[in-house]
PDB file of C-alpha atoms in Angstrom:
ATOM      1  CA  LYS X 606       8.845 -15.417   3.121  1.00 52.00           C
ATOM      2  CA  GLU X 607       9.614 -14.552  -0.508  1.00 51.00           C
ATOM      3  CA  ASP X 608       5.888 -14.327  -1.333  1.00 55.00           C
ATOM      4  CA  ARG X 609       5.373 -11.951   1.606  1.00 53.00           C
ATOM      5  CA  LYS X 610       8.229  -9.760   0.353  1.00 56.00           C
ATOM      6  CA  MET X 611       6.642  -9.681  -3.116  1.00 54.00           C
ATOM      7  CA  ILE X 612       3.273  -8.702  -1.631  1.00 56.00           C
ATOM      8  CA  ASN X 613       4.878  -5.937   0.436  1.00 73.00           C
ATOM      9  CA  THR X 614       6.775  -4.663  -2.604  1.00 80.00           C
ATOM     10  CA  ALA X 615       3.565  -4.612  -4.653  1.00 83.00           C
ATOM     11  CA  LEU X 616       1.744  -2.727  -1.905  1.00 88.00           C
ATOM     12  CA  HIS X 617       4.562  -0.204  -1.476  1.00 90.00           C
ATOM     13  CA  THR X 618       4.932   0.431  -5.199  1.00 90.00           C
ATOM     14  CA  PHE X 619       1.186   0.799  -5.684  1.00 93.00           C
ATOM     15  CA  VAL X 620       0.602   3.116  -2.708  1.00 95.00           C
ATOM     16  CA  VAL X 621       3.568   5.351  -3.531  1.00 94.00           C
ATOM     17  CA  PHE X 622       2.427   5.499  -7.166  1.00 94.00           C
ATOM     18  CA  GLN X 623      -1.159   6.376  -6.197  1.00 96.00           C
ATOM     19  CA  LEU X 624      -0.090   8.994  -3.649  1.00 97.00           C
ATOM     20  CA  GLY X 625       2.168  10.550  -6.291  1.00 96.00           C
ATOM     21  CA  ARG X 626      -0.662  10.650  -8.847  1.00 96.00           C
ATOM     22  CA  LYS X 627      -2.816  12.491  -6.321  1.00 96.00           C
ATOM     23  CA  HIS X 628       0.069  14.748  -5.207  1.00 97.00           C
ATOM     24  CA  ILE X 629      -0.315  13.585  -1.596  1.00 97.00           C
ATOM     25  CA  PRO X 630       2.961  13.433   0.332  1.00 97.00           C
ATOM     26  CA  GLN X 631       3.455  10.796   3.000  1.00 96.00           C
ATOM     27  CA  THR X 632       3.965  13.679   5.445  1.00 97.00           C
ATOM     28  CA  ALA X 633       0.340  14.714   4.841  1.00 98.00           C
ATOM     29  CA  ILE X 634      -0.832  11.160   5.586  1.00 98.00           C
ATOM     30  CA  ALA X 635       1.254  11.244   8.773  1.00 98.00           C
ATOM     31  CA  ALA X 636      -0.217  14.587   9.842  1.00 98.00           C
ATOM     32  CA  CYS X 637      -3.786  13.393   9.253  1.00 97.00           C
ATOM     33  CA  ALA X 638      -3.145  10.180  11.181  1.00 98.00           C
ATOM     34  CA  GLY X 639      -1.248  11.946  13.974  1.00 98.00           C
ATOM     35  CA  VAL X 640       1.828   9.769  13.522  1.00 98.00           C
ATOM     36  CA  THR X 641       5.371  10.149  12.214  1.00 97.00           C
ATOM     37  CA  PRO X 642       6.193   9.975   8.495  1.00 97.00           C
ATOM     38  CA  SER X 643       8.467   7.047   9.391  1.00 96.00           C
ATOM     39  CA  LEU X 644       5.485   5.030  10.663  1.00 97.00           C
ATOM     40  CA  VAL X 645       3.555   5.807   7.473  1.00 97.00           C
ATOM     41  CA  ASN X 646       6.454   4.473   5.413  1.00 94.00           C
ATOM     42  CA  GLN X 647       6.739   1.361   7.577  1.00 94.00           C
ATOM     43  CA  VAL X 648       3.027   0.646   7.128  1.00 95.00           C
ATOM     44  CA  ILE X 649       3.322   1.114   3.373  1.00 93.00           C
ATOM     45  CA  MET X 650       6.358  -1.211   3.375  1.00 90.00           C
ATOM     46  CA  GLY X 651       4.345  -3.814   5.294  1.00 88.00           C
ATOM     47  CA  LYS X 652       6.742  -3.746   8.245  1.00 90.00           C
ATOM     48  CA  LYS X 653       4.264  -2.352  10.781  1.00 93.00           C
ATOM     49  CA  LYS X 654       0.506  -2.171  11.185  1.00 94.00           C
ATOM     50  CA  SER X 655      -1.396   0.946  12.206  1.00 96.00           C
ATOM     51  CA  ASP X 656      -5.164   1.176  11.919  1.00 97.00           C
ATOM     52  CA  LYS X 657      -4.931   4.994  11.948  1.00 97.00           C
ATOM     53  CA  VAL X 658      -2.468   5.080   9.049  1.00 98.00           C
ATOM     54  CA  GLN X 659      -4.384   2.455   7.088  1.00 97.00           C
ATOM     55  CA  ASP X 660      -7.649   4.363   7.573  1.00 97.00           C
ATOM     56  CA  VAL X 661      -6.120   7.635   6.341  1.00 98.00           C
ATOM     57  CA  LEU X 662      -4.485   5.908   3.362  1.00 97.00           C
ATOM     58  CA  ILE X 663      -7.648   4.152   2.211  1.00 96.00           C
ATOM     59  CA  ARG X 664      -9.665   7.364   2.465  1.00 96.00           C
ATOM     60  CA  ALA X 665      -6.981   9.398   0.676  1.00 97.00           C
ATOM     61  CA  LEU X 666      -6.756   6.844  -2.123  1.00 97.00           C
ATOM     62  CA  GLY X 667     -10.506   6.291  -2.437  1.00 96.00           C
ATOM     63  CA  TYR X 668     -10.808   2.720  -1.161  1.00 97.00           C
ATOM     64  CA  SER X 669     -13.366   1.362   1.277  1.00 96.00           C
ATOM     65  CA  SER X 670     -11.062  -1.024   3.137  1.00 96.00           C
ATOM     66  CA  TRP X 671      -7.443  -2.087   3.522  1.00 93.00           C
ATOM     67  CA  THR X 672      -8.354  -5.394   1.868  1.00 93.00           C
ATOM     68  CA  GLU X 673      -9.688  -3.547  -1.168  1.00 95.00           C
ATOM     69  CA  LEU X 674      -6.418  -1.584  -1.360  1.00 94.00           C
ATOM     70  CA  LEU X 675      -4.392  -4.817  -1.127  1.00 91.00           C
ATOM     71  CA  ILE X 676      -6.423  -6.378  -3.946  1.00 92.00           C
ATOM     72  CA  ALA X 677      -5.840  -3.284  -6.087  1.00 93.00           C
ATOM     73  CA  SER X 678      -2.098  -3.518  -5.396  1.00 91.00           C
ATOM     74  CA  TYR X 679      -2.073  -7.179  -6.515  1.00 88.00           C
ATOM     75  CA  ARG X 680      -3.881  -6.240  -9.723  1.00 90.00           C
ATOM     76  CA  PHE X 681      -1.420  -3.397 -10.269  1.00 89.00           C
ATOM     77  CA  GLN X 682       1.450  -5.867  -9.878  1.00 85.00           C
ATOM     78  CA  GLU X 683      -0.146  -8.225 -12.388  1.00 85.00           C
ATOM     79  CA  MET X 684      -0.558  -5.378 -14.859  1.00 85.00           C
ATOM     80  CA  ILE X 685       3.044  -4.199 -14.468  1.00 80.00           C
ATOM     81  CA  LEU X 686       4.649  -7.634 -14.487  1.00 74.00           C
ATOM     82  CA  GLY X 687       2.248  -9.135 -16.986  1.00 74.00           C
ATOM     83  CA  GLU X 688       1.719 -12.157 -14.791  1.00 61.00           C
ATOM     84  CA  PRO X 689      -0.489 -13.067 -11.850  1.00 55.00           C
ATOM     85  CA  LYS X 690       0.971 -12.963  -8.375  1.00 53.00           C
ATOM     86  CA  LYS X 691       1.666 -16.263  -6.664  1.00 56.00           C
ATOM     87  CA  GLU X 692      -1.135 -17.458  -4.422  1.00 54.00           C
ATOM     88  CA  ALA X 693      -0.075 -17.987  -0.818  1.00 49.00           C
TER      89      ALA X 693
END
């Protein structure tokens, strides 16, 4: 469970950072996906899954898949922490 929490934290930090760099508010992601901002945040936190939100996020951030975005978030975590993430 601790590894999952670390993965979710890495994803959240990375996505929020990337959205901020591109000046894209979560409300804009919500509007494009036709969902609430709360659902967008829950997807980013790893608490819920929504294909619509994931699709809008990967397009907005320039990735080709959710998996590619997850890999980028792991690499971001490694860069920030200076250590590789634990393998599940």
